[in-house]
Amino acid sequence: MKLHRRKLLHVAIGATAPPVILRNAWAQAYPTRPIRLVVPFPPGGAFDFVGRPWADKMKPLVGTVVIENIGGGGSSLGAAAVARAHPDGYTILLGGTQTHVNEALLKTRPLYDPVKDLDAIAGVAANALCVAVHPTVPAQNLKELIAYAKANPGKLSYGHSGVGSIQHLAGELFKSLAGTPDIVHVPYRGTGPLIADLVSGQVPMGTPGVTGQVIEFHRSGKMRVLAVTSPVRLKAAPELPTAAELGFVAMRVMGSIGLLAPAGTPAGIIEQIAQATRTIVAEPTFKQMLIDAGIEPSPDSTPEKFQQALAADVALWTPVVQALGLKID
């Protein structure tokens, strides 16, 4: 009888063991090949600045991450490529405010549904924008820039990272608030090309995201940052006034940068990437690197928190887009 019981116990244990083993094997199996991180802008700019060191630090935590820059459409083309990818954890997006606002508010024929087609993983950082000019523009502050634009209607233009981008929206919002509708917008395929032309004087004004490179160009005199859109002055550049303190309270905006996956990606994979991201953002050197560049880290982010932040971004920009009447298709 005792032997019979032992046999039954052995069978019972054996029957329950395989699912546990399979679950552990599944968890240990990911990833078995490099993960593709799509940055929906050309190289250069805040997204690259955040994404590349994140990818480097992911290798010992999860595995190799290969970056692919797919610019165009103000982030739409790259984000759409991820939305259509197989939800297996091997294709993820470095998106955020831009990828949600663009399709949710600015398109009559969106390439993807940012809520239904993308699952939030975690926020990494938030990026302020700025109003900057080439040194040849005779303006030392926003007041002088507005006066110059009004005195020279149609002669001043500003560059941004793409039609429908947050930089584009911020520029149009500034024009509306300043009463300078004749400033012409010039779309670029990303922040990198914009900054190159702003520094060379090919475009006299721009609304790029703030990075260490932008701060360095400002301090070296290659461009002049007149205001930043952060709620308070940046720790990395406290000499730069905020647009809000100069009277443009409505320009107190930040662009979130974080990770998203194709809808339907297994929750276990999403949490694995989210946990690794929290570890990376909490690392003192990574956090300080962001702060030194004028970028605000997003600690303790979860899929739920990041999804809520993106929903709040869309709600923030909805009345602005409606008031400006912007559509990009």
Coordinates of C-alpha atoms in Angstrom, one line a residue:
M1 CA 0.0 0.0 0.0
K2 CA 2.8 2.4 0.9
L3 CA 4.5 1.6 -2.4
H4 CA 1.3 2.2 -4.2
R5 CA 1.0 5.7 -2.6
R6 CA 4.6 6.5 -3.5
K7 CA 3.9 5.6 -7.1
L8 CA 0.7 7.8 -7.1
L9 CA 2.7 10.7 -5.5
H10 CA 5.4 10.3 -8.1
V11 CA 2.9 10.4 -10.9
A12 CA 1.1 13.4 -9.5
I13 CA 4.4 15.4 -9.2
G14 CA 5.4 14.3 -12.7
A15 CA 2.0 15.5 -14.0
T16 CA 2.4 19.0 -12.5
A17 CA 6.1 19.5 -13.3
P18 CA 6.0 19.9 -17.2
P19 CA 4.0 23.2 -17.2
V20 CA 6.3 24.7 -14.6
I21 CA 9.4 23.6 -16.6
L22 CA 7.9 24.9 -19.8
R23 CA 7.1 28.3 -18.2
N24 CA 10.6 28.6 -16.9
A25 CA 12.1 27.5 -20.2
W26 CA 9.9 30.1 -22.0
A27 CA 11.1 32.8 -19.6
Q28 CA 14.7 31.8 -20.1
A29 CA 14.4 31.5 -23.9
Y30 CA 13.7 35.2 -24.5
P31 CA 15.6 36.6 -26.2
T32 CA 17.3 34.0 -28.4
R33 CA 18.3 36.6 -31.0
P34 CA 18.9 40.4 -31.1
I35 CA 16.0 42.7 -30.3
R36 CA 15.2 45.4 -32.9
L37 CA 14.6 48.9 -31.5
V38 CA 13.0 51.2 -34.0
V39 CA 13.8 54.9 -33.5
P40 CA 11.2 56.7 -35.7
F41 CA 13.7 59.5 -36.6
P42 CA 17.0 59.8 -38.4
P43 CA 20.2 59.6 -36.3
G44 CA 20.6 62.6 -34.0
G45 CA 18.3 64.3 -31.6
A46 CA 16.8 63.4 -28.2
F47 CA 15.5 60.0 -29.3
D48 CA 18.8 58.7 -30.4
F49 CA 20.5 60.3 -27.4
V50 CA 18.2 58.3 -25.1
G51 CA 17.9 55.1 -27.2
R52 CA 21.5 54.3 -27.9
P53 CA 22.8 54.2 -24.3
W54 CA 19.7 52.4 -23.2
A55 CA 20.4 49.7 -25.9
D56 CA 24.0 49.4 -24.7
K57 CA 22.9 48.9 -21.1
M58 CA 20.2 46.4 -22.1
K59 CA 22.8 43.8 -23.3
P60 CA 23.9 42.5 -19.9
L61 CA 20.3 42.6 -18.5
V62 CA 18.3 41.1 -21.3
G63 CA 20.3 40.8 -24.5
T64 CA 21.6 42.5 -27.6
V65 CA 19.5 45.4 -29.0
V66 CA 20.1 46.6 -32.5
I67 CA 18.9 50.1 -33.4
E68 CA 17.1 50.9 -36.7
N69 CA 16.3 54.5 -37.5
I70 CA 13.2 54.8 -39.7
G71 CA 12.5 58.5 -40.1
G72 CA 9.6 60.1 -42.0
G73 CA 6.1 61.3 -41.4
G74 CA 6.9 63.0 -38.1
S75 CA 7.6 59.5 -36.6
S76 CA 4.6 57.8 -38.3
L77 CA 6.6 55.5 -40.6
G78 CA 8.8 54.0 -37.9
A79 CA 5.9 53.6 -35.5
A80 CA 3.7 52.0 -38.1
A81 CA 6.4 49.5 -38.9
V82 CA 6.4 48.4 -35.3
A83 CA 2.6 48.4 -35.0
R84 CA 2.6 45.9 -38.0
A85 CA 5.4 43.7 -36.6
H86 CA 4.9 40.3 -35.1
P87 CA 4.2 40.6 -31.3
D88 CA 7.0 38.4 -30.2
G89 CA 9.2 40.9 -28.3
Y90 CA 11.8 41.1 -31.0
T91 CA 10.6 44.5 -32.5
I92 CA 10.0 47.4 -30.1
L93 CA 9.6 51.1 -30.6
L94 CA 11.2 54.1 -28.9
G95 CA 8.2 56.3 -29.1
G96 CA 6.1 58.4 -26.8
T97 CA 4.2 61.6 -27.0
Q98 CA 5.1 62.1 -30.6
T99 CA 3.9 58.7 -31.8
H100 CA 0.6 59.0 -30.0
V101 CA -0.3 62.6 -30.7
N102 CA 0.6 62.4 -34.4
E103 CA -1.8 59.5 -35.3
A104 CA -4.5 60.3 -32.7
L105 CA -4.9 63.9 -33.5
L106 CA -3.3 65.0 -36.8
K107 CA -4.3 62.3 -39.3
T108 CA -7.6 61.8 -41.1
R109 CA -6.1 58.5 -42.4
P110 CA -3.8 57.3 -39.6
L111 CA -1.3 54.6 -40.4
Y112 CA -2.0 52.9 -37.1
D113 CA -4.1 53.3 -33.9
P114 CA -1.6 54.2 -31.2
V115 CA -3.9 52.8 -28.4
K116 CA -5.0 49.6 -30.1
D117 CA -1.9 48.7 -32.1
L118 CA 0.8 49.5 -29.6
D119 CA 1.3 48.3 -26.0
A120 CA 3.1 50.5 -23.5
I121 CA 6.2 49.0 -21.9
A122 CA 7.8 51.8 -19.9
G123 CA 8.8 55.5 -20.0
V124 CA 12.5 56.3 -20.1
A125 CA 12.6 60.1 -20.1
A126 CA 10.8 63.4 -20.9
N127 CA 12.3 66.0 -23.2
A128 CA 11.9 69.8 -23.2
L129 CA 11.8 71.7 -26.5
C130 CA 13.3 75.1 -27.1
V131 CA 13.0 78.2 -29.3
A132 CA 16.4 78.7 -30.8
V133 CA 17.9 81.0 -33.5
H134 CA 21.0 81.3 -35.5
P135 CA 23.3 84.1 -34.2
T136 CA 22.7 86.2 -37.3
V137 CA 19.1 86.7 -36.2
P138 CA 19.0 90.1 -34.3
A139 CA 17.1 88.8 -31.2
Q140 CA 18.5 88.2 -27.7
N141 CA 15.1 87.1 -26.3
L142 CA 11.6 86.1 -27.3
K143 CA 10.3 89.7 -27.2
E144 CA 12.9 90.8 -29.7
L145 CA 12.3 87.8 -31.8
I146 CA 8.6 88.6 -32.0
A147 CA 9.3 92.2 -32.9
Y148 CA 11.7 91.1 -35.6
A149 CA 9.2 88.7 -37.1
K150 CA 6.5 91.3 -37.1
A151 CA 8.8 93.9 -38.7
N152 CA 9.8 91.4 -41.4
P153 CA 6.6 89.4 -42.3
G154 CA 7.3 86.3 -44.4
K155 CA 11.1 86.6 -44.1
L156 CA 11.6 84.4 -41.0
S157 CA 11.3 80.6 -41.0
Y158 CA 11.7 77.9 -38.4
G159 CA 12.7 74.3 -38.8
H160 CA 11.3 71.3 -37.0
S161 CA 11.7 67.5 -37.0
G162 CA 8.8 66.8 -39.3
V163 CA 5.3 67.7 -40.2
G164 CA 3.0 66.8 -37.2
S165 CA 5.9 66.4 -34.8
I166 CA 5.7 67.9 -31.3
Q167 CA 8.4 70.4 -32.5
H168 CA 6.0 71.4 -35.3
L169 CA 3.1 71.8 -32.9
A170 CA 5.2 73.8 -30.4
G171 CA 6.4 76.1 -33.3
E172 CA 2.8 76.7 -34.5
L173 CA 1.6 77.2 -30.9
F174 CA 4.4 79.8 -30.4
K175 CA 3.3 81.6 -33.6
S176 CA -0.3 81.7 -32.4
L177 CA 0.6 83.0 -29.0
A178 CA 3.0 85.5 -30.4
G179 CA 0.7 86.8 -33.1
T180 CA 3.3 86.0 -35.8
P181 CA 1.5 83.8 -38.4
D182 CA 3.9 84.8 -41.2
I183 CA 6.8 82.7 -39.8
V184 CA 7.2 79.9 -42.3
H185 CA 7.6 76.4 -41.0
V186 CA 10.3 74.2 -42.7
P187 CA 10.0 70.4 -42.0
Y188 CA 13.0 68.2 -41.7
R189 CA 13.4 64.4 -41.4
G190 CA 14.5 64.5 -37.8
T191 CA 16.2 66.8 -35.3
G192 CA 19.8 65.9 -36.5
P193 CA 19.4 67.5 -40.0
L194 CA 17.5 70.5 -38.4
I195 CA 20.3 71.2 -36.0
A196 CA 22.9 70.9 -38.7
D197 CA 21.1 73.6 -40.8
L198 CA 20.3 75.8 -37.8
V199 CA 24.0 75.9 -36.8
S200 CA 25.1 76.6 -40.4
G201 CA 22.5 79.3 -40.9
Q202 CA 20.5 77.5 -43.6
V203 CA 17.4 78.0 -41.4
P204 CA 17.3 81.0 -39.0
M205 CA 15.1 79.5 -36.3
G206 CA 14.2 76.1 -34.9
T207 CA 12.2 74.4 -32.2
P208 CA 14.4 71.3 -31.5
G209 CA 14.3 69.1 -28.5
V210 CA 16.9 70.0 -25.8
T211 CA 19.9 67.8 -25.7
G212 CA 23.5 68.2 -24.5
Q213 CA 24.5 69.1 -28.1
V214 CA 21.9 71.9 -28.2
I215 CA 23.2 73.3 -24.9
E216 CA 26.8 73.0 -26.1
F217 CA 26.0 74.8 -29.4
H218 CA 24.2 77.6 -27.4
R219 CA 27.1 78.1 -25.0
S220 CA 29.6 78.1 -27.9
G221 CA 27.6 80.7 -29.7
K222 CA 26.7 78.6 -32.7
M223 CA 23.0 79.0 -31.9
R224 CA 21.1 81.0 -29.4
V225 CA 18.4 79.3 -27.3
L226 CA 15.9 82.0 -26.3
A227 CA 13.6 79.8 -24.1
V228 CA 12.9 76.2 -23.1
T229 CA 9.5 74.6 -22.7
S230 CA 10.1 72.8 -19.4
P231 CA 8.0 73.7 -16.3
V232 CA 11.1 75.0 -14.5
R233 CA 14.6 75.9 -15.6
L234 CA 16.8 73.0 -16.6
K235 CA 19.4 71.8 -14.1
A236 CA 21.9 71.4 -17.0
A237 CA 21.4 74.9 -18.2
P238 CA 19.9 77.1 -15.5
E239 CA 20.8 80.2 -17.5
L240 CA 18.1 79.4 -20.1
P241 CA 14.7 81.0 -19.2
T242 CA 11.5 79.0 -19.6
A243 CA 8.8 80.1 -22.1
A244 CA 6.3 80.2 -19.2
E245 CA 8.3 82.7 -17.2
L246 CA 8.5 84.9 -20.3
G247 CA 4.7 85.0 -20.5
F248 CA 4.1 81.9 -22.7
V249 CA 2.5 79.7 -20.0
A250 CA 0.7 77.6 -22.6
M251 CA 4.2 76.5 -23.9
R252 CA 4.9 74.6 -20.7
V253 CA 5.2 71.2 -22.4
M254 CA 7.4 68.1 -22.4
G255 CA 7.7 65.2 -24.8
S256 CA 7.8 61.7 -23.3
I257 CA 10.2 59.1 -24.6
G258 CA 9.6 55.5 -23.9
L259 CA 9.2 52.0 -25.1
L260 CA 6.2 50.4 -26.9
A261 CA 5.6 47.0 -28.4
P262 CA 3.2 45.6 -31.0
A263 CA -0.2 44.9 -29.4
G264 CA -0.5 41.4 -28.2
T265 CA 3.2 41.1 -27.1
P266 CA 3.2 38.6 -24.2
A267 CA 2.9 40.3 -20.8
G268 CA 5.9 38.4 -19.5
I269 CA 8.2 39.9 -22.2
I270 CA 6.8 43.4 -21.6
E271 CA 7.5 43.2 -17.9
Q272 CA 11.0 41.8 -18.5
I273 CA 11.8 44.8 -20.7
A274 CA 10.1 47.2 -18.3
Q275 CA 12.0 45.8 -15.3
A276 CA 15.3 46.1 -17.1
T277 CA 14.4 49.7 -18.1
R278 CA 13.7 50.6 -14.5
T279 CA 17.1 49.2 -13.6
I280 CA 18.8 51.3 -16.3
V281 CA 17.0 54.5 -15.5
A282 CA 17.8 54.1 -11.8
E283 CA 21.5 53.7 -12.6
P284 CA 23.3 56.9 -11.4
T285 CA 25.5 57.3 -14.5
F286 CA 22.6 56.9 -16.9
K287 CA 20.3 59.2 -14.8
Q288 CA 23.0 61.9 -14.6
M289 CA 23.7 61.6 -18.3
L290 CA 20.1 62.5 -19.0
I291 CA 20.0 65.3 -16.5
D292 CA 23.2 66.8 -17.9
A293 CA 21.6 66.9 -21.3
G294 CA 18.5 68.7 -20.0
I295 CA 16.4 65.5 -20.2
E296 CA 14.3 64.4 -17.3
P297 CA 14.5 60.7 -16.3
S298 CA 11.3 58.8 -15.8
P299 CA 12.0 56.5 -12.8
D300 CA 9.7 53.7 -11.6
S301 CA 7.7 53.6 -14.9
T302 CA 5.4 50.7 -15.5
P303 CA 3.3 49.7 -18.6
E304 CA 0.3 51.2 -16.8
K305 CA 2.0 54.4 -15.8
F306 CA 3.4 55.0 -19.2
Q307 CA 0.0 54.3 -20.9
Q308 CA -1.6 56.9 -18.6
A309 CA 1.1 59.4 -19.3
L310 CA 0.6 59.0 -23.1
A311 CA -3.2 59.4 -22.7
A312 CA -2.5 62.6 -20.7
D313 CA -0.3 63.9 -23.5
V314 CA -3.0 63.4 -26.1
A315 CA -5.5 65.1 -23.8
L316 CA -3.1 68.0 -23.4
W317 CA -2.5 68.6 -27.1
T318 CA -6.1 68.0 -28.2
P319 CA -7.4 71.5 -27.7
V320 CA -4.2 73.0 -29.1
V321 CA -4.5 71.0 -32.3
Q322 CA -8.2 71.8 -32.6
A323 CA -7.6 75.5 -32.0
L324 CA -4.8 75.6 -34.6
G325 CA -6.8 73.5 -37.1
L326 CA -3.8 71.4 -38.0
K327 CA -4.1 68.3 -40.2
I328 CA -1.1 66.7 -42.0
D329 CA -2.8 64.5 -44.6

